[in-house]
Amino acid sequence: MYTWIWRTLPGPVVVRLVLALVLLLAVLALLMTVVFPAVGPLLPFNDVSVVGQ
């Protein structure tokens, strides 16, 4: 998959590196703003129970 992305990106190596970095940052931004907030309430990390003696 990564080789397909690398072969699909246009330009010389420097341009490909910049485009790959922009693509990576766009995916991270999408994850942080859309995916993680949508899935956060479904995760059990907020169900903390402490059993006292």
PDB file of C-alpha atoms in Angstrom, residues 5-6 9-23:
ATOM      1  CA  ILE A   5       1.029   5.766  -2.535  1.00  0.00           C
ATOM      2  CA  TRP A   6       4.693   6.546  -3.226  1.00  0.00           C
ATOM      3  CA  LEU A   9       2.548  10.821  -5.883  1.00  0.00           C
ATOM      4  CA  PRO A  10       3.818  13.091  -8.661  1.00  0.00           C
ATOM      5  CA  GLY A  11       7.174  14.823  -8.952  1.00  0.00           C
ATOM      6  CA  PRO A  12      10.723  14.213  -7.822  1.00  0.00           C
ATOM      7  CA  VAL A  13      11.679  12.767  -4.435  1.00  0.00           C
ATOM      8  CA  VAL A  14      11.583  16.106  -2.582  1.00  0.00           C
ATOM      9  CA  VAL A  15       8.081  16.880  -3.827  1.00  0.00           C
ATOM     10  CA  ARG A  16       6.960  13.346  -2.965  1.00  0.00           C
ATOM     11  CA  LEU A  17       8.289  13.725   0.568  1.00  0.00           C
ATOM     12  CA  VAL A  18       6.436  17.011   1.049  1.00  0.00           C
ATOM     13  CA  LEU A  19       3.223  15.563  -0.377  1.00  0.00           C
ATOM     14  CA  ALA A  20       3.546  12.445   1.783  1.00  0.00           C
ATOM     15  CA  LEU A  21       4.016  14.642   4.863  1.00  0.00           C
ATOM     16  CA  VAL A  22       0.966  16.737   3.947  1.00  0.00           C
ATOM     17  CA  LEU A  23      -1.042  13.556   3.390  1.00  0.00           C
TER      18      LEU A  23
END
